[in-house]
Tab-separated table of C-alpha atoms in Angstrom:
chain	number	residue	atom	x	y	z
A	158	MET	CA	0.000	0.000	0.000
A	159	ASN	CA	2.928	2.367	0.644
A	160	ALA	CA	4.013	2.230	-2.981
A	161	LEU	CA	0.419	2.660	-4.019
A	162	LEU	CA	-0.409	5.669	-1.896
A	163	PRO	CA	1.112	8.460	-4.033
A	164	ALA	CA	-0.483	7.060	-7.184
A	165	LEU	CA	-3.792	6.654	-5.393
A	166	GLN	CA	-3.735	10.188	-4.029
A	167	GLY	CA	-2.871	11.626	-7.421
A	168	ALA	CA	-5.479	9.546	-9.186
A	169	ARG	CA	-8.152	10.726	-6.712
A	170	ARG	CA	-7.285	14.283	-7.651
A	171	GLY	CA	-7.829	13.496	-11.316
A	172	ASP	CA	-4.176	13.051	-12.312
A	173	ARG	CA	-4.313	10.585	-15.215
A	174	HIS	CA	-0.581	9.892	-15.063
A	175	ALA	CA	-1.100	8.837	-11.466
A	176	PHE	CA	-4.001	6.629	-12.511
A	177	ALA	CA	-1.809	5.010	-15.146
A	178	ALA	CA	0.802	4.327	-12.474
A	179	LEU	CA	-1.922	2.851	-10.276
A	180	VAL	CA	-2.985	0.539	-13.081
A	181	GLU	CA	0.550	-0.648	-13.688
A	182	LEU	CA	1.082	-1.320	-9.980
A	183	LEU	CA	-2.141	-3.267	-9.548
A	184	HIS	CA	-2.538	-4.995	-12.897
A	185	PRO	CA	-0.396	-8.074	-12.134
A	186	ARG	CA	-2.151	-8.698	-8.813
A	187	ALA	CA	-5.535	-8.203	-10.381
A	188	MET	CA	-4.682	-10.589	-13.222
A	189	ARG	CA	-3.367	-13.206	-10.810
A	190	TYR	CA	-6.637	-13.189	-8.872
A	191	ALA	CA	-8.854	-13.022	-11.950
A	192	LEU	CA	-6.950	-15.781	-13.778
A	193	HIS	CA	-7.460	-18.192	-10.932
A	194	MET	CA	-11.088	-17.193	-10.482
A	195	VAL	CA	-12.326	-17.286	-14.051
A	196	GLY	CA	-9.785	-19.666	-15.550
A	197	SER	CA	-8.949	-18.024	-18.857
A	198	ASN	CA	-6.653	-15.198	-19.842
A	199	GLU	CA	-9.269	-13.554	-22.037
A	200	ASP	CA	-11.958	-13.526	-19.362
A	201	ALA	CA	-9.500	-12.448	-16.697
A	202	GLU	CA	-8.401	-9.495	-18.760
A	203	GLU	CA	-12.007	-8.495	-19.363
A	204	ALA	CA	-12.755	-8.632	-15.636
A	205	VAL	CA	-9.624	-6.666	-14.786
A	206	GLN	CA	-10.299	-4.037	-17.422
A	207	ASP	CA	-13.896	-3.610	-16.239
A	208	THR	CA	-12.604	-3.273	-12.694
A	209	PHE	CA	-10.191	-0.504	-13.533
A	210	VAL	CA	-12.887	1.354	-15.456
A	211	ARG	CA	-15.122	1.214	-12.387
A	212	VAL	CA	-12.249	2.268	-10.162
A	213	PHE	CA	-11.591	5.208	-12.462
A	214	ASP	CA	-15.238	6.224	-12.434
A	215	ASN	CA	-15.593	6.004	-8.668
A	216	LEU	CA	-12.181	6.805	-7.231
A	217	SER	CA	-13.313	10.210	-6.073
A	218	ARG	CA	-15.796	8.491	-3.762
A	219	PHE	CA	-13.144	6.303	-2.165
A	220	ARG	CA	-12.125	7.413	1.314
A	221	GLU	CA	-8.410	8.066	1.251
A	222	ASP	CA	-7.996	6.847	4.807
A	223	ALA	CA	-9.810	3.590	4.107
A	224	ALA	CA	-8.098	0.369	3.140
A	225	PHE	CA	-7.763	0.263	-0.617
A	226	ASP	CA	-7.330	-3.473	-1.120
A	227	PRO	CA	-10.767	-4.549	0.116
A	228	TRP	CA	-12.422	-1.833	-1.978
A	229	PHE	CA	-10.477	-2.767	-5.096
A	230	PHE	CA	-10.928	-6.491	-4.672
A	231	ARG	CA	-14.615	-6.093	-3.928
A	232	ILE	CA	-15.030	-4.551	-7.380
A	233	LEU	CA	-12.778	-7.161	-8.978
A	234	ALA	CA	-14.487	-10.068	-7.220
A	235	ASN	CA	-17.888	-8.772	-8.334
A	236	ARG	CA	-16.725	-8.567	-11.932
A	237	CYS	CA	-15.331	-12.091	-11.775
A	238	ARG	CA	-18.559	-13.449	-10.280
A	239	THR	CA	-20.544	-11.759	-13.018
A	240	LEU	CA	-18.330	-13.272	-15.695
A	241	ILE	CA	-18.482	-16.721	-14.158
A	242	ALA	CA	-22.251	-16.593	-14.010
A	243	LYS	CA	-22.384	-15.385	-17.581
A	244	ARG	CA	-19.914	-17.739	-19.160
A	245	LYS	CA	-20.178	-20.818	-16.940
A	246	ARG	CA	-16.779	-22.002	-17.981
A	247	ARG	CA	-15.657	-25.226	-16.341
A	248	TYR	CA	-11.996	-25.635	-17.036
A	249	SER	CA	-9.451	-23.814	-19.118
A	250	VAL	CA	-5.703	-23.901	-19.407
A	251	ILE	CA	-4.007	-20.942	-17.846
A	252	GLU	CA	-1.206	-19.504	-19.916
A	253	TYR	CA	1.662	-18.049	-17.963
A	254	GLY	CA	3.918	-18.024	-20.987
A	255	ASP	CA	5.504	-20.959	-22.715
A	256	LEU	CA	8.189	-22.848	-20.906
A	257	PRO	CA	11.563	-22.632	-22.664
A	258	ALA	CA	12.557	-25.670	-24.696
A	259	ASN	CA	15.220	-26.662	-22.189
A	260	ALA	CA	12.984	-26.353	-19.138
A	261	SER	CA	14.035	-28.713	-16.392
A	262	THR	CA	11.955	-31.595	-15.197
A	263	ALA	CA	11.363	-29.719	-11.964
A	264	ALA	CA	9.966	-26.733	-13.872
A	265	SER	CA	7.720	-28.995	-15.950
A	266	THR	CA	6.524	-30.699	-12.807
A	267	SER	CA	5.743	-27.368	-11.155
A	268	GLY	CA	3.863	-26.269	-14.275
A	269	GLU	CA	1.809	-29.443	-14.158
A	270	PHE	CA	1.211	-28.945	-10.471
A	271	ALA	CA	-0.026	-25.405	-11.087
A	272	ALA	CA	-2.384	-26.737	-13.754
A	273	GLU	CA	-3.603	-29.419	-11.371
A	274	ILE	CA	-4.201	-26.801	-8.693
A	275	GLN	CA	-6.238	-24.763	-11.146
A	276	TYR	CA	-8.226	-27.840	-12.092
A	277	VAL	CA	-9.092	-28.459	-8.454
A	278	LEU	CA	-9.871	-24.780	-7.889
A	279	ASN	CA	-12.219	-24.844	-10.869
A	280	GLN	CA	-14.151	-27.724	-9.299
A	281	LEU	CA	-14.790	-25.713	-6.151
A	282	PRO	CA	-17.883	-23.563	-5.776
A	283	ALA	CA	-16.970	-20.056	-6.833
A	284	GLU	CA	-17.418	-18.674	-3.321
A	285	GLN	CA	-14.927	-21.173	-1.882
A	286	ARG	CA	-12.423	-20.495	-4.645
A	287	GLU	CA	-12.821	-16.773	-4.032
A	288	ALA	CA	-12.350	-17.115	-0.266
A	289	PHE	CA	-9.275	-19.320	-0.706
A	290	LEU	CA	-7.596	-16.950	-3.154
A	291	LEU	CA	-8.266	-13.903	-1.002
A	292	ARG	CA	-6.985	-15.636	2.122
A	293	HIS	CA	-4.011	-17.627	0.945
A	294	ILE	CA	-2.889	-15.866	-2.218
A	295	GLU	CA	-3.815	-12.254	-1.488
A	296	ASP	CA	-3.039	-12.745	2.236
A	297	MET	CA	-6.158	-10.880	3.381
A	298	ASP	CA	-7.432	-11.222	6.907
A	299	TYR	CA	-10.941	-12.494	7.487
A	300	GLU	CA	-12.398	-9.058	8.165
A	301	ASP	CA	-11.220	-7.767	4.796
A	302	ILE	CA	-12.479	-10.878	3.041
A	303	ALA	CA	-15.852	-10.346	4.687
A	304	ALA	CA	-15.824	-6.777	3.363
A	305	VAL	CA	-14.961	-8.017	-0.125
A	306	THR	CA	-17.511	-10.808	-0.256
A	307	GLY	CA	-20.282	-9.223	1.772
A	308	VAL	CA	-20.739	-12.298	3.986
A	309	GLY	CA	-20.098	-12.761	7.664
A	310	LEU	CA	-16.857	-13.898	9.287
A	311	SER	CA	-18.139	-17.371	10.088
A	312	ALA	CA	-19.188	-17.957	6.514
A	313	VAL	CA	-15.800	-16.725	5.260
A	314	ARG	CA	-13.929	-19.033	7.622
A	315	MET	CA	-16.047	-21.988	6.565
A	316	ARG	CA	-15.497	-21.290	2.872
A	317	VAL	CA	-11.719	-21.043	3.340
A	318	LYS	CA	-11.666	-24.235	5.378
A	319	ARG	CA	-13.704	-26.194	2.857
A	320	ALA	CA	-11.535	-24.985	0.017
A	321	CYS	CA	-8.359	-25.985	1.846
A	322	ASP	CA	-9.813	-29.389	2.713
A	323	ALA	CA	-10.744	-30.023	-0.903
A	324	LEU	CA	-7.305	-28.983	-2.128
A	325	ARG	CA	-5.598	-31.256	0.396
A	326	VAL	CA	-7.712	-34.241	-0.508
A	327	GLN	CA	-7.394	-33.807	-4.286
A	328	LEU	CA	-3.749	-32.790	-4.445
A	329	ASN	CA	-2.443	-35.278	-1.926
A	330	ALA	CA	-4.219	-38.081	-3.750
A	331	VAL	CA	-2.568	-37.136	-7.039
A	332	TYR	CA	0.870	-36.139	-5.821
A	333	GLN	CA	1.607	-38.582	-3.064
A	334	ASP	CA	5.150	-39.038	-4.213
A	335	VAL	CA	5.988	-35.418	-5.169
B	123	MET	CA	-16.963	-5.032	23.697
B	124	PRO	CA	-14.476	-3.159	21.512
B	125	TYR	CA	-14.024	-4.406	17.984
B	126	THR	CA	-10.680	-6.042	17.325
B	127	ARG	CA	-9.321	-7.624	14.213
B	128	THR	CA	-8.827	-11.315	14.196
B	129	PHE	CA	-5.098	-11.810	14.387
B	130	ASP	CA	-5.353	-15.541	13.906
B	131	THR	CA	-2.218	-16.910	12.463
B	132	MET	CA	-2.341	-17.867	8.840
B	133	GLN	CA	0.489	-20.212	9.615
B	134	GLU	CA	-1.856	-22.481	11.554
B	135	GLU	CA	-3.991	-22.900	8.435
B	136	ARG	CA	-1.107	-23.457	6.074
B	137	ASP	CA	0.129	-26.978	6.133
B	138	GLU	CA	2.592	-28.347	3.641
B	139	THR	CA	-0.033	-28.784	0.919
B	140	ILE	CA	-1.337	-25.254	1.178
B	141	GLU	CA	2.207	-23.908	1.221
B	142	ARG	CA	2.970	-25.863	-1.954
B	143	VAL	CA	-0.148	-24.425	-3.552
B	144	ARG	CA	0.942	-20.923	-2.566
B	145	ARG	CA	4.426	-21.420	-3.993
B	146	ALA	CA	2.937	-22.687	-7.236
B	147	ILE	CA	0.331	-20.011	-7.909
B	148	LYS	CA	1.282	-16.987	-5.823
B	149	PRO	CA	3.997	-15.630	-8.173
B	150	LEU	CA	2.661	-12.634	-10.061
B	151	PRO	CA	2.256	-12.880	-13.823
B	152	PRO	CA	4.496	-10.515	-15.804
B	153	THR	CA	3.075	-7.057	-16.484
B	154	ASP	CA	1.408	-7.026	-19.871
B	155	ALA	CA	2.069	-3.548	-21.230
B	156	HIS	CA	-0.488	-4.062	-23.984
B	157	ALA	CA	-3.181	-5.052	-21.505
B	158	VAL	CA	-2.343	-1.988	-19.424
B	159	ALA	CA	-2.608	0.101	-22.579
B	160	ARG	CA	-6.030	-1.342	-23.265
B	161	VAL	CA	-7.161	-0.396	-19.766
B	162	LEU	CA	-5.980	3.163	-20.252
B	163	SER	CA	-7.654	3.324	-23.654
B	164	ALA	CA	-10.870	2.133	-22.032
B	165	VAL	CA	-10.887	5.046	-19.561
B	166	HIS	CA	-9.769	7.555	-22.127
B	167	GLY	CA	-12.504	10.115	-22.628
B	168	ARG	CA	-14.447	9.004	-19.566
B	169	THR	CA	-15.327	11.542	-16.916
B	170	PRO	CA	-15.008	10.239	-13.390
B	171	GLN	CA	-17.783	10.820	-10.894
B	172	PRO	CA	-17.269	14.179	-9.200
B	173	THR	CA	-16.244	14.117	-5.578
B	174	PRO	CA	-19.357	14.571	-3.471
B	175	ARG	CA	-19.319	17.835	-1.520
B	176	TRP	CA	-19.556	15.962	1.759
B	177	ARG	CA	-16.442	13.963	0.789
B	178	GLU	CA	-14.554	17.150	-0.069
B	179	PHE	CA	-15.516	18.562	3.301
B	180	LEU	CA	-14.417	15.441	5.163
B	181	ASP	CA	-11.103	15.338	3.282
B	182	TRP	CA	-10.530	18.965	4.189
B	183	MET	CA	-11.371	18.247	7.814
B	184	ARG	CA	-8.855	15.390	7.857
B	185	ALA	CA	-6.079	17.674	6.665
B	186	PRO	CA	-3.200	18.296	9.158
B	187	SER	CA	-4.355	20.539	11.995
B	188	LEU	CA	-3.505	24.155	11.956
B	189	SER	CA	-0.755	25.389	14.238
B	190	PHE	CA	-1.443	27.845	16.974
B	191	ALA	CA	0.190	30.500	14.857
B	192	ALA	CA	-2.440	29.913	12.213
B	193	ALA	CA	-5.325	29.870	14.636
B	194	GLY	CA	-6.510	33.177	13.284
B	195	SER	CA	-7.365	31.595	9.952
B	196	VAL	CA	-9.957	29.301	11.518
B	197	ALA	CA	-12.528	32.001	10.967
B	198	VAL	CA	-11.542	32.204	7.311
B	199	ALA	CA	-11.797	28.428	7.064
B	200	ALA	CA	-15.267	28.528	8.550
B	201	LEU	CA	-16.280	31.071	5.951
B	202	PHE	CA	-14.815	28.804	3.251
B	203	VAL	CA	-16.819	25.836	4.497
B	204	GLY	CA	-19.926	27.916	4.450
B	205	TYR	CA	-19.142	29.017	0.916
B	206	MET	CA	-18.639	25.419	-0.210
B	207	LEU	CA	-21.840	24.250	1.374
B	208	SER	CA	-23.784	27.100	-0.138
B	209	GLY	CA	-23.650	25.336	-3.499
B	210	THR	CA	-22.275	28.372	-5.300
B	211	ALA	CA	-18.634	27.295	-5.273
B	212	PRO	CA	-17.152	25.970	-8.474
B	213	THR	CA	-16.239	22.294	-8.421
B	214	LEU	CA	-12.744	21.546	-7.206
B	215	ARG	CA	-12.446	19.032	-9.944
B	216	GLY	CA	-11.587	20.966	-13.046
B	217	PRO	CA	-12.932	19.959	-16.432
B	218	ASN	CA	-11.165	17.092	-18.065
B	219	SER	CA	-8.518	18.203	-20.436
B	220	ALA	CA	-9.384	17.785	-24.084
B	221	ALA	CA	-5.835	16.621	-24.603
B	222	PRO	CA	-5.469	13.302	-22.855
B	223	ALA	CA	-2.384	12.745	-20.782
B	224	VAL	CA	-2.857	9.104	-19.962
B	225	ALA	CA	0.394	7.302	-19.547
B	226	VAL	CA	1.035	3.688	-20.268
B	227	ALA	CA	3.835	2.799	-17.943
B	228	ALA	CA	6.343	0.376	-19.306
B	229	SER	CA	7.027	-3.027	-17.852
B	230	PRO	CA	8.919	-2.874	-14.540
B	231	ALA	CA	11.626	-5.042	-16.050
B	232	VAL	CA	12.418	-2.284	-18.567
B	233	ALA	CA	12.001	0.697	-16.235
B	234	GLU	CA	11.246	3.140	-19.025
B	235	GLU	CA	9.333	6.366	-19.356
B	236	PRO	CA	5.579	5.934	-19.725
B	237	LEU	CA	3.919	5.831	-23.132
B	238	PRO	CA	1.365	8.617	-23.321
B	239	VAL	CA	-1.847	8.239	-25.251
B	240	VAL	CA	-1.399	10.529	-28.248
B	241	PRO	CA	-4.401	12.775	-28.933
B	242	VAL	CA	-6.654	11.169	-31.493
B	243	SER	CA	-7.342	12.557	-34.894
B	244	THR	CA	-10.807	13.619	-35.850
B	245	ALA	CA	-10.817	11.972	-39.255
B	246	LEU	CA	-13.290	9.282	-38.194
B	247	ASP	CA	-16.718	9.526	-36.653
B	248	ALA	CA	-15.755	10.427	-33.080
B	249	GLU	CA	-19.130	9.441	-31.739
B	250	ARG	CA	-18.699	5.785	-32.604
B	251	ALA	CA	-14.972	5.250	-32.877
B	252	VAL	CA	-13.070	3.872	-29.927
B	253	PRO	CA	-9.517	4.976	-29.075
B	254	VAL	CA	-7.186	2.068	-29.736
B	255	GLN	CA	-3.533	2.161	-28.823
B	256	PHE	CA	-1.050	0.381	-31.054
B	257	VAL	CA	2.368	-0.472	-29.637
B	258	LEU	CA	5.379	-1.988	-31.353
B	259	ASP	CA	8.813	-2.746	-29.904
B	260	MET	CA	11.237	-1.687	-32.653
B	261	PRO	CA	14.255	0.190	-31.267
B	262	SER	CA	16.148	-0.007	-34.539
B	263	ALA	CA	13.494	1.752	-36.631
B	264	ALA	CA	13.783	5.354	-37.713
B	265	SER	CA	10.033	5.644	-38.259
B	266	VAL	CA	6.990	3.454	-37.701
B	267	SER	CA	3.409	4.028	-38.695
B	268	VAL	CA	0.282	1.934	-38.422
B	269	VAL	CA	-1.798	1.362	-41.522
B	270	GLY	CA	-5.100	-0.392	-41.793
B	271	ASP	CA	-8.569	-0.443	-43.212
B	272	PHE	CA	-9.445	2.249	-40.679
B	273	ASN	CA	-7.152	4.796	-42.330
B	274	GLU	CA	-7.181	3.520	-45.914
B	275	TRP	CA	-3.740	1.966	-45.460
B	276	ALA	CA	-2.176	5.421	-45.742
B	277	ILE	CA	1.356	5.432	-44.361
B	278	ASP	CA	1.229	9.091	-43.361
B	279	GLN	CA	-2.068	8.945	-41.438
B	280	ALA	CA	-0.879	7.455	-38.166
B	281	PRO	CA	2.800	8.010	-37.526
B	282	MET	CA	3.895	6.507	-34.235
B	283	GLN	CA	5.902	8.122	-31.492
B	284	LYS	CA	9.128	6.557	-30.255
B	285	PHE	CA	10.038	6.287	-26.593
B	286	ALA	CA	13.263	5.710	-24.741
B	287	SER	CA	12.530	2.017	-24.434
B	288	GLY	CA	12.526	1.690	-28.195
B	289	ALA	CA	8.791	1.111	-28.210
B	290	TRP	CA	6.592	2.986	-30.684
B	291	SER	CA	3.051	3.992	-29.840
B	292	VAL	CA	0.034	5.761	-31.287
B	293	THR	CA	-3.623	5.930	-30.310
B	294	ILE	CA	-6.182	6.375	-33.045
B	295	PRO	CA	-9.966	6.143	-33.194
B	296	VAL	CA	-11.220	2.894	-34.689
B	297	LYS	CA	-14.847	2.030	-35.265
B	298	PRO	CA	-16.195	-1.114	-33.615
B	299	GLY	CA	-15.776	-4.238	-35.684
B	300	ARG	CA	-13.087	-6.353	-37.268
B	301	HIS	CA	-10.138	-4.561	-38.795
B	302	GLU	CA	-6.929	-5.507	-40.497
B	303	TYR	CA	-3.756	-3.529	-40.010
B	304	ALA	CA	0.012	-3.618	-40.146
B	305	PHE	CA	3.026	-1.612	-39.141
B	306	VAL	CA	5.219	0.064	-41.735
B	307	ILE	CA	8.847	0.344	-40.705
B	308	ASP	CA	10.985	3.145	-42.142
B	309	GLY	CA	8.365	3.909	-44.735
B	310	LYS	CA	8.776	0.680	-46.647
B	311	LYS	CA	8.855	-2.574	-44.656
B	312	TRP	CA	5.474	-3.990	-43.728
B	313	MET	CA	5.204	-6.011	-40.551
B	314	ALA	CA	2.380	-7.783	-38.787
B	315	ASP	CA	1.799	-7.080	-35.115
B	316	PRO	CA	3.664	-9.844	-33.283
B	317	ARG	CA	1.117	-9.740	-30.479
B	318	ALA	CA	-2.042	-9.960	-32.551
B	319	PRO	CA	-3.709	-12.659	-34.620
B	320	ARG	CA	-2.502	-12.808	-38.223
B	321	ALA	CA	-4.756	-11.774	-41.077
B	322	ARG	CA	-5.120	-14.644	-43.507
B	323	ASP	CA	-4.698	-12.500	-46.534
B	324	ASN	CA	-5.025	-8.900	-47.521
B	325	ASP	CA	-5.351	-7.139	-50.805
B	326	PHE	CA	-1.754	-6.018	-50.689
B	327	GLY	CA	-0.239	-9.454	-50.322
B	328	LYS	CA	1.699	-8.188	-47.344
B	329	PRO	CA	1.763	-9.355	-43.712
B	330	GLY	CA	-1.094	-8.057	-41.602
B	331	SER	CA	-2.905	-8.520	-38.317
B	332	VAL	CA	-6.466	-8.525	-37.105
B	333	ILE	CA	-8.014	-6.508	-34.338
B	334	VAL	CA	-11.611	-6.673	-33.163
B	335	VAL	CA	-12.845	-3.485	-31.542
B	336	ASN	CA	-15.820	-3.883	-29.275
B	337	THR	CA	-18.681	-1.449	-29.076
B	338	PRO	CA	-18.039	0.820	-26.080
């Protein structure tokens, strides 16, 4: 948030250079979340772009002393949920760039593992996938996740727990020897 | 009972499996400068919601407190607040500039100056056309322009601007729909956009790319 603050303050004042800096700072994080939520690069980019448009439109209403992450991710999570409901995609391959031709076996294995993780995530109900990503990838505390999702703390905890349990069961069954 | 945040330890929830999952999918994807450019094109021309007057007032109230030496200006500040709340004050948010100054920051790995969105021409129907930014990495070129069915393939219609990174950029209005285009290097060499789908064929028998512009 420290690196974000000057860009955020400038963007709130209408400085478009500052908004561009804000986009560049947040875009990778937003794409990481959206990719794992919606499962395809094209859909993730659409969700992220829509999010930044909404942020641009409404930044003046954002309280500067409030936490930015929950506000930003609330918009992003809403866009992802809308896309999921609209597209009802089940499983797609995530592209993080092609591995080089001489990629080691370890790198190939980790790429397969990432794909397997995404497969398991895609089988989860969207709300569990969302809670897991916010908790264990975005490192949000439960209060912020509750603010993002609009559900209570108990429900958030339960969703995270169920997601973790499902991941453990599925991944440990497949990768017992890894 | 006072509200306190739950400082439960994430570590308790993260066993070896969850830690392996985090290591596998937590790394950030590389910054996609073209995707960032598309975001900035999408907000180009939009007018953000004005700051509500009550928000302006609260922001002003949260400003650093005045020193004792400035205590005399409290009365002036009170008059200012009254003026703002009277509804006769001009908005603090000035009108959007007609000349956009949106920057497309380069990838962090390159650490270059940002690519500004160049003001669009008015040759096309501005009511329907959408600003589209074209970017090409070509440090060795002396000139680059984008040609396409949106500007009658004229080499002089959309010259691109070069930046310190060696990237060339221009933003031009393009009507929604499918379009074919190419880059022309140094006035003579045609080149397809390496980041866009290839056009199967064009009337010129030269390499080209396809872009689909959505209705805004």
